[in-house]
């Protein structure tokens, strides 16, 4: 009995795939944005030189990094009803076309906390890899801590760790698949869905794999565009005779 | 009598157990050119880095233009605008152009307009003799050129005193003179300068006073003539003989 | 001020640990009182339940023990697989490097949970179709295979990076001594490369340890699944999942600290 491939199911059930893709997209975009924001903040805390701020940052990173993502998602989803505690989430969810608010936001929050720890470590590494003289020079011309960070240190640090940060964003996109375990109808969920409806799991999985590749390659490309046009240049990129 | 722009009294500094600065008493008058020299590890860099608070000191008083650095109400950023520093490794901002390196201080800290800052920047670049490099990046310049940009960057903030921390020690020999020439021109223009250096020729030519340090203490303070021809202490004599034989 | 505090705590390590301990307990208790005031850890975490979560059922491998078992087996298999793939890709020999690259890129791009599903549902089908063999695999075996597949891909990249980090001068020096390529590779390059890879491989192991929670989706009764099974009966997720989170934290944190110590030892060796 040969397995007959039936690729037409993908067309019949294309709406499921589209819905799943959109859901993954929503999780990814919002997740990437906030994990970058929060991660950078925590990273800055860690290098701030203030003992207690740095300790707080360390607590955050160690706590949310060592607990598996799926455990975090389950914990938030099953222990709390987010829309009761934070009613604005319901209207926000509606505005982006999400119906199962509790599931979506539980997964989203866990994704953000988990990924932000890796971003924080990358930002920390980037800042610490800069020569101390940069900060000193900025101080010498009278800049305060925030100005030094904003104009001199942070731009250079981000540029240096843009590669690792891109990896973490790609990881977030892949990790969004865990949301299916608490009922979010994202892309991986749809594989199982189509399979249970048509027994054509292989075709579904192929389609979903391609869609994930599109998402990850697209993100990597987008990040390299940002690198080229928005980030500061390094010595090697500037060229010149030296 | 010119006011003391820098006044250090009984400064002590410890790095954990290591006694880096021992009872430093050092003052600088407006318009003075002071060269600080001594063997490595003598604490010269540490001392001048205390002046703009890149290093903290354990005890003593440090007044810069009358402002007490230990006083928590002192705005250290404002004090830092009065002191400029030129580093051994230049520390230019590699992600900004030469002109931007010079103008970022005036624009962001002194709130100067970009137009005025650019004018000021170009004027200073001409003063250090590299106006054509304005739109290049630091990585494209030689060490000597970078250090001259660093000096221009300091001048842009119109400091009361310029601190030099071994400005030529990281330069290839053929580039040392171009930087020293700029420093000499500053001396003629009556800037107040405190310079840590090994360039004794420069010291002889330009310094009003030489401060010799070793092991965290100020061993001797002379005019250049006295220091080079008739050093008082053994340590200074030993140091000079080693330099001459180099 | 900050320097003094940092120095003080660096010297008085025990005091530092106590400080952290106190902070953590305060933060945890505050969180619990604000978020879930009716928490009842006592009735949720009975001896039987804890035993089930840590050890699984009687005469069966389960719970936290199974988590460790799965992680160890997977890391060993993926280390072997990843080494082969990594060397194949690094070698540049097209017959090896092209399939290796395809495998590595495919399994790095796929979400882990998808691979786990895939292996569990698709493997028996594949074997049935292409080889005519009826294969039934247990969930655990599928899990091990799935982990080996994607972890090998990650380790392959670590191996490749490690090999690339060896300066060219090493090859050249060895060759001038008259060694052939094979000898250079085995005696000079590989040992150095593997020493450099140790930190990355250790952190990959910690990652793998955390990922074992994913096998929940195919029903393997490791630590996480065990907890959810209990939760489905008694519906006390705050207490149970807090317990799970704390245990995972302690294990992963300890593992990464041990990895850090090993890394320091290796650094000393490399630089001596």
XYZ file of C-alpha atoms in Angstrom:
760
model
C 0.000 0.000 0.000
C 1.750 3.074 -1.193
C 1.246 6.405 0.388
C -0.392 8.565 -2.166
C 0.500 12.160 -1.843
C -2.444 14.431 -2.096
C -1.258 17.976 -2.271
C -4.686 19.349 -3.061
C -5.599 19.287 0.601
C -3.325 22.265 0.978
C -5.520 24.221 -1.361
C -8.745 23.038 0.186
C -7.537 23.923 3.610
C -5.438 26.917 2.661
C -7.433 29.150 4.983
C -6.196 27.143 7.936
C -2.640 27.645 6.800
C -3.178 31.336 6.273
C -4.790 31.714 9.695
C -1.969 29.818 11.299
C 0.636 31.894 9.513
C -1.010 35.117 10.577
C -1.200 33.967 14.157
C 2.477 33.033 14.173
C 3.222 36.385 12.564
C 1.347 38.268 15.261
C 3.088 36.394 18.034
C 6.443 36.927 16.361
C 6.209 40.606 15.559
C 4.891 41.698 18.938
C 7.197 39.231 20.666
C 10.290 40.449 18.859
C 9.487 44.081 19.522
C 8.940 43.741 23.233
C 11.659 41.224 23.914
C 14.125 43.598 22.255
C 12.888 46.517 24.327
C 12.832 44.699 27.631
C 15.981 42.743 26.872
C 17.924 45.914 26.134
C 16.679 47.457 29.356
C 17.706 44.463 31.438
C 21.063 44.342 29.675
C 21.624 47.977 30.565
C 20.740 47.249 34.176
C 23.327 44.521 34.259
C 26.129 46.803 33.101
C 24.980 49.839 35.028
C 27.630 49.542 37.720
C 25.010 49.870 40.425
C 25.160 46.745 42.570
C 21.450 46.447 43.246
C 20.253 47.265 39.747
C 22.731 44.782 38.394
C 21.539 42.152 40.849
C 17.927 42.752 39.855
C 18.902 42.266 36.241
C 20.703 39.047 37.102
C 17.626 37.757 38.924
C 15.461 38.456 35.896
C 17.815 36.775 33.464
C 18.520 33.672 35.525
C 14.892 33.208 36.482
C 13.291 33.477 33.068
C 16.086 31.715 31.273
C 16.281 28.577 33.377
C 12.586 27.815 33.365
C 11.485 26.079 30.148
C 9.284 28.197 27.915
C 6.432 25.703 27.901
C 6.349 25.720 31.693
C 6.137 29.514 31.674
C 3.283 29.441 29.176
C 1.347 26.854 31.157
C 1.952 28.658 34.410
C 0.561 31.930 33.153
C -2.337 30.390 31.247
C -3.571 27.952 33.856
C -2.947 29.964 36.979
C -4.357 33.290 35.863
C -7.090 34.723 33.735
C -5.241 37.531 32.068
C -8.250 39.367 30.761
C -9.614 39.653 34.291
C -6.401 41.110 35.629
C -5.623 43.294 32.606
C -8.831 44.269 30.818
C -7.022 46.377 28.233
C -5.671 43.157 26.754
C -9.108 42.301 25.500
C -9.462 45.459 23.455
C -5.886 45.207 22.285
C -6.473 41.631 21.247
C -9.584 42.579 19.323
C -7.747 45.322 17.516
C -5.227 42.857 16.124
C -7.811 40.256 15.290
C -7.125 37.808 18.076
C -10.073 36.046 19.634
C -8.755 33.749 22.304
C -7.168 36.478 24.343
C -6.066 34.483 27.350
C -4.269 31.858 25.324
C -2.636 34.343 22.995
C -1.381 36.718 25.637
C -0.224 33.989 28.001
C 1.890 32.606 25.190
C 3.046 36.066 24.157
C 4.106 37.120 27.630
C 6.023 33.893 28.175
C 7.739 34.291 24.793
C 8.723 37.823 25.683
C 10.068 37.030 29.142
C 11.995 34.014 27.858
C 13.522 35.658 24.788
C 14.299 38.940 26.528
C 16.794 37.124 28.760
C 18.861 36.110 25.754
C 18.646 39.592 24.290
C 19.730 40.998 27.651
C 22.790 38.784 27.661
C 23.639 39.773 24.103
C 23.305 43.474 24.893
C 25.440 43.012 27.986
C 28.123 41.223 25.990
C 28.049 43.921 23.353
C 28.466 46.743 25.819
C 31.186 44.965 27.760
C 33.124 44.214 24.619
C 33.497 47.897 23.837
C 36.770 49.433 24.989
C 36.315 51.311 28.254
C 37.858 54.320 26.599
C 34.691 55.004 24.626
C 32.660 55.627 27.757
C 35.532 57.599 29.260
C 35.876 59.819 26.208
C 32.161 60.524 26.239
C 32.323 61.438 29.921
C 35.335 63.631 29.288
C 33.427 65.848 26.902
C 30.818 66.336 29.559
C 28.141 63.810 28.572
C 26.121 62.327 31.376
C 25.516 58.572 31.674
C 22.426 58.564 29.481
C 23.961 60.677 26.736
C 27.089 58.512 26.740
C 24.967 55.390 26.442
C 22.666 56.794 23.778
C 25.198 58.454 21.473
C 28.342 56.414 21.979
C 28.032 53.050 23.725
C 24.691 51.550 22.793
C 24.888 52.150 19.017
C 28.257 50.448 18.830
C 27.241 47.611 21.128
C 24.062 46.795 19.197
C 25.979 46.754 15.953
C 28.410 44.256 17.384
C 25.811 41.810 18.632
C 23.340 42.221 15.771
C 24.091 38.651 14.639
C 23.300 36.996 17.982
C 20.222 39.198 18.348
C 19.013 38.071 14.943
C 19.471 34.444 16.063
C 17.341 35.103 19.106
C 14.585 36.613 16.994
C 14.644 33.528 14.788
C 14.449 31.388 17.918
C 11.411 33.340 19.029
C 9.682 32.598 15.750
C 10.380 28.892 16.169
C 9.426 28.949 19.850
C 6.076 30.510 18.998
C 5.109 26.976 17.993
C 4.821 26.119 21.678
C 1.736 28.306 21.870
C -0.212 25.464 20.316
C 0.022 23.511 23.546
C -2.243 26.020 25.235
C -4.591 26.284 22.315
C -3.296 29.076 20.143
C -4.072 28.244 16.516
C -0.677 29.086 15.088
C 1.171 27.358 12.281
C 2.241 24.119 13.968
C -1.222 23.712 15.388
C -2.580 23.832 11.877
C -0.341 20.963 10.835
C -2.020 18.774 13.396
C -5.402 20.212 12.482
C -5.080 19.428 8.798
C -3.687 16.020 9.629
C -6.609 15.183 11.850
C -9.051 16.283 9.163
C -7.415 14.678 6.148
C -4.708 12.294 7.370
C -2.373 14.155 5.049
C 0.133 15.056 7.747
C 3.137 14.864 5.466
C 1.790 17.404 3.017
C 0.705 19.680 5.819
C 4.067 19.441 7.513
C 5.846 20.231 4.252
C 3.730 23.313 3.695
C 4.249 24.462 7.260
C 7.989 23.882 7.049
C 8.146 26.062 3.966
C 6.114 28.749 5.686
C 8.444 28.723 8.692
C 11.397 28.996 6.338
C 9.770 31.960 4.658
C 9.301 33.575 8.040
C 12.821 32.947 9.302
C 14.580 33.811 6.077
C 12.432 36.892 5.716
C 13.297 38.018 9.223
C 17.002 37.372 8.683
C 16.860 39.402 5.479
C 15.000 42.204 7.195
C 17.584 42.282 9.974
C 20.385 42.532 7.438
C 18.625 45.461 5.798
C 18.461 47.203 9.144
C 22.132 46.421 9.616
C 22.979 48.037 6.319
C 20.891 51.160 6.566
C 20.017 51.947 10.134
C 22.911 50.808 12.241
C 26.225 52.581 12.649
C 29.156 51.463 10.564
C 32.147 49.580 11.825
C 35.690 50.300 10.818
C 35.822 47.475 8.306
C 32.628 48.581 6.642
C 33.824 52.139 6.209
C 36.833 51.048 4.217
C 39.505 53.570 3.497
C 43.192 53.066 3.137
C 43.913 51.703 6.578
C 48.114 86.079 41.600
C 46.459 83.594 39.289
C 43.916 81.392 40.898
C 44.601 77.706 41.296
C 42.527 75.963 38.705
C 43.359 72.573 40.192
C 44.054 71.940 43.807
C 44.788 68.492 45.226
C 45.436 68.199 48.948
C 46.439 65.037 50.784
C 44.960 62.815 48.142
C 45.122 59.115 48.968
C 43.906 56.325 46.707
C 43.681 52.608 47.341
C 42.823 49.915 44.814
C 41.553 47.445 47.407
C 44.853 46.902 49.303
C 47.206 48.538 46.820
C 48.217 52.075 47.826
C 48.170 53.786 44.449
C 48.413 57.431 45.486
C 50.138 58.536 48.679
C 49.507 61.986 50.107
C 49.427 63.849 46.823
C 49.595 67.605 47.076
C 49.427 69.155 43.670
C 48.111 72.424 42.335
C 48.018 74.102 38.986
C 47.641 77.806 38.231
C 45.727 79.143 35.279
C 47.944 79.300 32.227
C 50.553 76.921 33.665
C 52.053 74.071 31.712
C 52.849 71.166 34.007
C 54.508 67.967 32.833
C 54.183 64.902 35.030
C 56.745 62.200 34.477
C 58.080 59.117 36.166
C 58.549 55.380 35.790
C 55.525 53.257 34.858
C 53.342 52.328 37.771
C 54.200 55.561 39.532
C 50.591 56.658 39.630
C 50.854 59.549 37.175
C 47.908 58.447 35.047
C 45.887 57.637 38.134
C 46.511 61.090 39.497
C 45.388 62.987 36.471
C 42.411 60.701 35.964
C 41.275 61.749 39.436
C 41.057 65.327 38.225
C 38.134 64.618 35.915
C 36.794 61.862 38.149
C 37.513 58.974 35.806
C 39.067 57.587 38.968
C 37.762 58.075 42.475
C 40.067 58.817 45.361
C 39.831 57.439 48.873
C 40.533 60.572 50.892
C 41.737 64.149 50.583
C 40.314 67.168 48.789
C 40.256 67.887 45.093
C 39.043 71.231 43.847
C 38.646 71.946 40.159
C 38.005 75.628 39.543
C 36.795 75.829 43.115
C 34.377 72.906 42.844
C 34.849 70.113 45.373
C 34.763 66.758 43.601
C 33.826 64.831 46.731
C 30.787 67.010 47.341
C 27.745 65.126 46.159
C 25.990 68.303 45.118
C 28.686 69.035 42.557
C 27.496 68.408 39.006
C 30.328 66.265 37.725
C 29.271 66.679 34.095
C 29.610 70.424 34.356
C 33.014 70.096 35.984
C 34.050 67.714 33.210
C 33.279 70.372 30.648
C 35.986 72.486 32.258
C 38.571 69.721 32.013
C 39.382 68.187 28.672
C 41.283 64.947 28.295
C 43.373 63.509 25.498
C 43.923 59.761 25.876
C 46.829 57.543 24.977
C 44.607 55.477 22.672
C 42.704 58.462 21.266
C 39.246 56.979 22.033
C 37.628 58.633 19.064
C 34.072 57.470 18.356
C 34.551 55.064 15.443
C 30.934 55.233 14.338
C 30.973 58.977 13.782
C 32.798 61.081 11.219
C 35.728 63.231 12.214
C 33.595 66.351 12.197
C 30.837 64.625 14.169
C 33.384 63.496 16.750
C 34.271 67.130 17.333
C 30.776 68.568 17.223
C 28.863 66.003 19.265
C 30.010 67.543 22.545
C 29.029 71.133 21.661
C 25.730 70.016 20.174
C 24.548 67.576 22.835
C 26.149 68.975 25.940
C 26.424 72.691 25.276
C 23.272 72.766 23.184
C 24.971 74.593 20.341
C 23.192 74.642 16.997
C 24.510 72.290 14.341
C 25.470 75.161 12.085
C 27.549 76.861 14.765
C 29.044 73.583 15.908
C 30.085 72.647 12.370
C 31.724 76.031 11.924
C 33.578 75.604 15.184
C 34.552 72.086 14.202
C 35.999 73.095 10.862
C 37.911 75.923 12.497
C 39.463 73.509 14.959
C 40.256 71.011 12.218
C 42.140 73.708 10.410
C 43.972 74.533 13.591
C 45.182 70.926 13.872
C 45.887 70.973 10.143
C 43.534 68.295 8.842
C 40.416 70.070 7.555
C 40.139 67.804 4.506
C 39.451 64.764 6.708
C 36.218 66.159 8.112
C 33.904 63.602 6.558
C 36.088 60.578 6.959
C 35.818 58.058 9.763
C 38.499 57.591 12.460
C 39.446 54.183 11.074
C 40.596 55.835 7.886
C 43.093 58.110 9.601
C 46.598 57.497 10.848
C 47.352 57.464 14.565
C 48.861 60.922 14.501
C 45.874 62.321 12.666
C 43.465 60.619 15.057
C 45.216 62.091 18.052
C 45.040 65.550 16.509
C 41.314 65.048 16.044
C 41.120 64.025 19.679
C 42.789 67.277 20.647
C 40.348 69.222 18.473
C 37.461 67.367 20.110
C 38.713 68.486 23.505
C 39.195 72.079 22.381
C 35.653 72.199 21.062
C 34.362 72.101 24.635
C 36.483 75.170 25.506
C 37.955 73.642 28.652
C 39.804 75.576 31.303
C 42.492 72.946 31.589
C 43.542 70.207 29.181
C 44.750 66.913 30.600
C 47.007 64.771 28.433
C 47.473 61.117 29.433
C 50.568 59.934 27.529
C 49.270 61.343 24.258
C 52.153 60.139 22.107
C 52.937 56.784 23.722
C 50.807 54.811 21.261
C 52.096 56.544 18.158
C 54.632 55.433 15.619
C 57.777 57.562 15.997
C 57.308 59.491 12.775
C 53.917 60.742 13.923
C 54.906 61.934 17.381
C 56.123 65.299 16.211
C 52.942 66.319 14.430
C 51.069 65.843 17.684
C 53.716 67.549 19.793
C 53.604 70.525 17.437
C 49.909 70.926 18.065
C 50.480 70.660 21.806
C 53.220 73.264 21.621
C 50.908 75.662 19.816
C 48.386 75.202 22.599
C 51.045 76.045 25.133
C 51.815 79.281 23.320
C 48.125 80.188 23.303
C 48.090 80.177 27.083
C 45.950 77.079 27.673
C 46.410 75.461 31.053
C 47.951 72.035 30.462
C 48.749 69.046 32.635
C 50.590 66.471 30.581
C 51.741 62.992 31.537
C 54.427 62.077 29.063
C 57.804 60.489 28.416
C 58.681 63.106 25.819
C 61.387 64.958 27.685
C 62.220 67.180 24.730
C 58.715 68.529 24.814
C 58.984 69.028 28.566
C 62.206 70.947 28.293
C 60.844 73.213 25.599
C 57.432 74.031 26.898
C 56.851 73.132 30.538
C 56.709 75.707 33.304
C 57.040 72.989 35.909
C 58.001 69.337 36.002
C 56.451 66.988 38.558
C 58.295 63.724 39.051
C 56.392 60.816 40.550
C 57.359 57.355 41.658
C 55.611 54.681 43.701
C 52.468 56.770 44.066
C 54.184 59.828 45.512
C 55.376 63.136 44.162
C 59.110 62.894 44.612
C 60.256 66.153 43.142
C 58.912 69.352 41.578
C 61.201 71.657 39.650
C 61.444 73.995 36.748
C 62.665 72.126 33.680
C 66.129 73.618 33.830
C 66.635 72.537 37.409
C 65.119 69.117 36.855
C 67.243 68.188 33.903
C 70.516 69.721 34.983
C 70.342 69.313 38.722
C 67.810 66.816 39.979
C 67.553 66.914 43.756
C 66.540 63.369 44.620
C 68.253 60.070 43.887
C 65.136 58.615 42.357
C 64.938 61.485 39.876
C 68.586 61.137 39.055
C 68.164 57.420 38.446
C 65.153 58.058 36.223
C 66.919 60.682 34.140
C 70.002 58.571 33.643
C 67.890 55.708 32.372
C 66.077 57.993 29.962
C 69.268 59.452 28.612
C 70.781 56.046 28.019
C 67.644 54.898 26.177
C 30.230 53.009 46.743
C 29.274 50.294 44.307
C 32.840 49.110 44.075
C 32.926 48.656 47.826
C 29.713 46.658 47.883
C 30.832 44.450 45.003
C 34.199 43.838 46.602
C 32.607 43.093 49.961
C 30.303 40.473 48.575
C 32.982 38.959 46.397
C 34.938 38.262 49.555
C 32.076 37.166 51.740
C 30.540 34.658 49.382
C 28.417 32.910 51.989
C 26.876 36.213 53.002
C 26.128 36.887 49.363
C 24.333 33.591 48.973
C 22.334 34.318 52.109
C 21.425 37.765 50.795
C 20.216 36.281 47.531
C 18.296 33.600 49.355
C 16.533 36.177 51.527
C 15.712 38.392 48.559
C 14.324 35.492 46.584
C 12.104 34.323 49.394
C 10.786 37.853 49.935
C 10.086 38.353 46.232
C 8.478 34.921 45.855
C 6.261 35.325 48.873
C 5.191 38.822 47.808
C 4.369 37.565 44.352
C 2.349 34.708 45.700
C 0.392 36.914 48.064
C -0.383 39.444 45.351
C -1.084 37.077 42.507
C -2.645 34.069 44.154
C -3.466 34.586 47.793
C -5.251 31.257 48.213
C -2.266 29.144 47.312
C -2.253 25.885 49.180
C 1.042 24.200 48.597
C 0.528 21.686 51.344
C -2.437 19.902 49.860
C -1.163 20.141 46.304
C 2.272 18.755 46.953
C 1.708 15.523 48.762
C 4.450 12.956 49.070
C 2.837 10.694 46.483
C 2.484 13.446 43.970
C 6.018 14.658 44.419
C 7.228 11.105 44.098
C 5.299 10.718 40.873
C 6.702 13.924 39.439
C 10.238 13.044 40.339
C 10.267 9.339 39.614
C 7.178 8.473 37.600
C 5.169 5.326 38.110
C 6.377 2.157 39.799
C 8.703 -0.051 37.719
C 8.676 2.459 34.902
C 11.095 5.203 34.045
C 9.382 8.530 34.490
C 9.371 11.952 36.042
C 12.478 14.009 36.589
C 14.615 10.892 36.359
C 13.304 10.303 32.855
C 14.017 13.936 32.026
C 17.667 13.466 32.917
C 17.809 10.116 31.155
C 16.387 11.588 27.978
C 18.736 14.544 28.117
C 21.831 12.405 28.626
C 21.018 9.889 25.923
C 20.126 12.629 23.490
C 23.255 14.662 24.120
C 25.506 11.662 23.643
C 23.826 10.619 20.415
C 23.712 14.162 19.083
C 27.326 14.708 20.016
C 28.267 11.779 17.799
C 25.852 12.747 15.051
C 26.706 16.406 15.289
C 30.415 15.736 15.120
C 30.017 13.705 11.959
C 27.785 16.326 10.378
C 29.937 19.215 11.491
C 33.137 17.680 10.202
C 31.372 16.720 6.978
C 30.213 20.269 6.407
C 33.536 21.778 7.392
C 35.522 19.453 5.190
C 34.344 21.148 2.037
C 34.235 17.812 0.217
C 31.038 18.208 -1.773
C 29.742 14.653 -1.413
C 29.740 15.084 2.339
C 29.261 18.777 2.828
C 26.199 19.296 0.661
C 23.966 16.669 2.307
C 25.329 17.682 5.706
C 24.534 21.332 5.064
C 21.053 20.494 3.877
C 20.383 18.397 6.952
C 21.790 21.020 9.307
C 19.924 23.926 7.791
C 16.671 22.004 7.660
C 16.713 20.926 11.272
C 17.898 24.286 12.514
C 15.011 25.993 10.804
C 12.270 23.746 12.117
C 10.570 24.333 15.449
C 11.565 21.544 17.809
C 8.009 20.708 18.637
C 7.285 20.062 14.968
C 10.176 17.629 14.685
C 8.902 15.786 17.739
C 5.418 15.456 16.233
C 6.842 14.501 12.881
C 8.968 11.691 14.185
C 6.209 10.280 16.338
C 3.493 10.295 13.698
C 5.394 10.078 10.474
C 8.149 7.576 11.179
C 5.951 4.482 11.382
C 4.255 5.606 8.160
C 7.574 6.067 6.415
C 8.896 2.708 7.432
C 5.659 1.124 6.414
C 5.580 2.751 3.025
C 9.178 2.677 1.937
C 10.454 -0.442 3.615
C 7.286 -2.361 4.144
C 8.185 -2.874 7.746
C 5.598 -2.407 10.393
C 7.218 -0.267 13.012
C 5.656 0.858 16.209
C 7.796 3.082 18.236
C 7.186 4.138 21.733
C 6.830 7.794 22.471
C 10.133 7.729 24.294
C 12.041 6.297 21.337
C 10.462 8.865 19.038
C 11.488 11.541 21.472
C 15.083 10.353 21.524
C 15.209 10.191 17.749
C 13.650 13.633 17.381
C 16.047 15.202 19.852
C 18.998 13.564 18.180
C 17.888 14.983 14.851
C 17.688 18.618 15.815
C 20.370 18.669 18.477
C 22.846 17.133 16.025
C 22.158 20.062 13.754
C 22.950 22.539 16.536
C 26.038 20.648 17.657
C 27.198 20.362 14.066
C 27.332 24.132 13.902
C 29.273 24.282 17.155
C 31.738 21.733 15.805
C 32.102 23.663 12.597
C 32.710 26.892 14.482
C 35.247 25.151 16.694
C 37.118 23.796 13.699
C 37.064 27.164 12.009
C 38.510 28.819 15.082
C 41.789 26.975 14.785
C 44.326 29.357 13.263
C 45.675 28.387 9.897
C 49.151 28.419 11.354
C 48.378 25.181 13.150
C 47.780 23.320 9.896
C 50.852 24.826 8.342
C 53.097 24.029 11.276
C 51.920 20.435 11.433
C 52.353 19.978 7.707
C 55.918 21.267 7.836
C 56.611 18.531 10.358
C 55.731 16.092 7.614
C 52.311 14.954 8.866
C 49.733 14.065 6.283
C 46.307 15.688 6.310
C 44.699 12.861 8.227
C 47.295 12.929 10.996
C 47.119 16.688 11.251
C 43.396 16.435 11.618
C 43.314 13.744 14.255
C 46.257 14.772 16.391
C 46.407 18.527 16.121
C 43.159 20.004 14.940
C 40.444 17.888 16.548
C 41.777 17.978 20.121
C 42.136 21.752 20.057
C 38.774 22.250 18.414
C 36.974 20.096 20.940
C 38.523 21.912 23.851
C 37.249 25.195 22.490
C 33.787 23.798 21.946
C 33.247 22.638 25.488
C 31.463 25.774 26.770
C 29.069 25.830 23.819
C 28.341 22.145 24.085
C 27.668 22.442 27.780
C 25.243 25.275 27.245
C 23.584 23.233 24.511
C 23.135 20.481 27.067
C 21.366 22.840 29.455
C 19.185 23.912 26.551
C 18.420 20.286 25.777
C 17.535 19.664 29.393
C 14.948 22.421 29.231
C 13.649 21.192 25.886
C 12.774 17.790 27.326
C 9.617 19.463 28.567
C 8.454 19.543 24.945
C 7.944 15.802 24.785
C 4.785 16.545 26.684
C 3.099 16.739 23.317
C 3.610 13.084 22.491
C 2.814 11.817 25.933
C 6.181 10.946 27.375
C 5.719 11.054 31.128
C 8.720 13.086 32.103
C 8.727 15.731 34.812
C 6.554 18.331 33.094
C 3.987 15.908 31.751
C 3.756 14.243 35.120
C 2.866 17.561 36.689
C 0.210 18.297 34.075
C -1.298 14.859 34.618
C -1.720 15.641 38.296
C -3.033 19.097 37.446
C -5.718 17.615 35.250
C -7.045 15.828 38.288
C -6.737 18.356 41.065
C -6.696 21.649 39.170
C -4.131 23.352 41.384
C -1.920 24.718 38.638
C -0.402 27.613 40.573
C 1.036 25.353 43.245
C 2.037 22.515 40.950
C 3.564 24.650 38.229
C 5.404 26.770 40.789
C 6.942 23.562 42.034
C 7.822 22.559 38.476
C 9.295 25.954 37.737
C 11.417 25.936 40.876
C 12.766 22.447 40.245
C 13.599 23.229 36.632
C 15.234 26.443 37.749
C 17.372 24.704 40.347
C 18.480 21.983 37.945
C 19.185 24.241 34.970
C 20.842 26.901 37.110
C 23.084 24.359 38.803
C 23.963 22.739 35.489
C 24.914 26.050 33.969
C 27.028 26.981 36.985
C 28.849 23.655 36.750
C 29.307 24.314 33.047
C 30.757 27.695 33.919
C 33.263 26.158 36.325
C 34.318 23.570 33.766
C 34.694 26.359 31.254
C 37.041 28.213 33.579
C 39.128 25.097 34.036
C 39.362 24.642 30.293
C 40.328 28.281 29.827
C 43.155 27.864 32.279
C 44.357 24.855 30.361
C 44.161 26.627 27.038
C 46.063 29.642 28.283
C 48.733 27.897 30.319
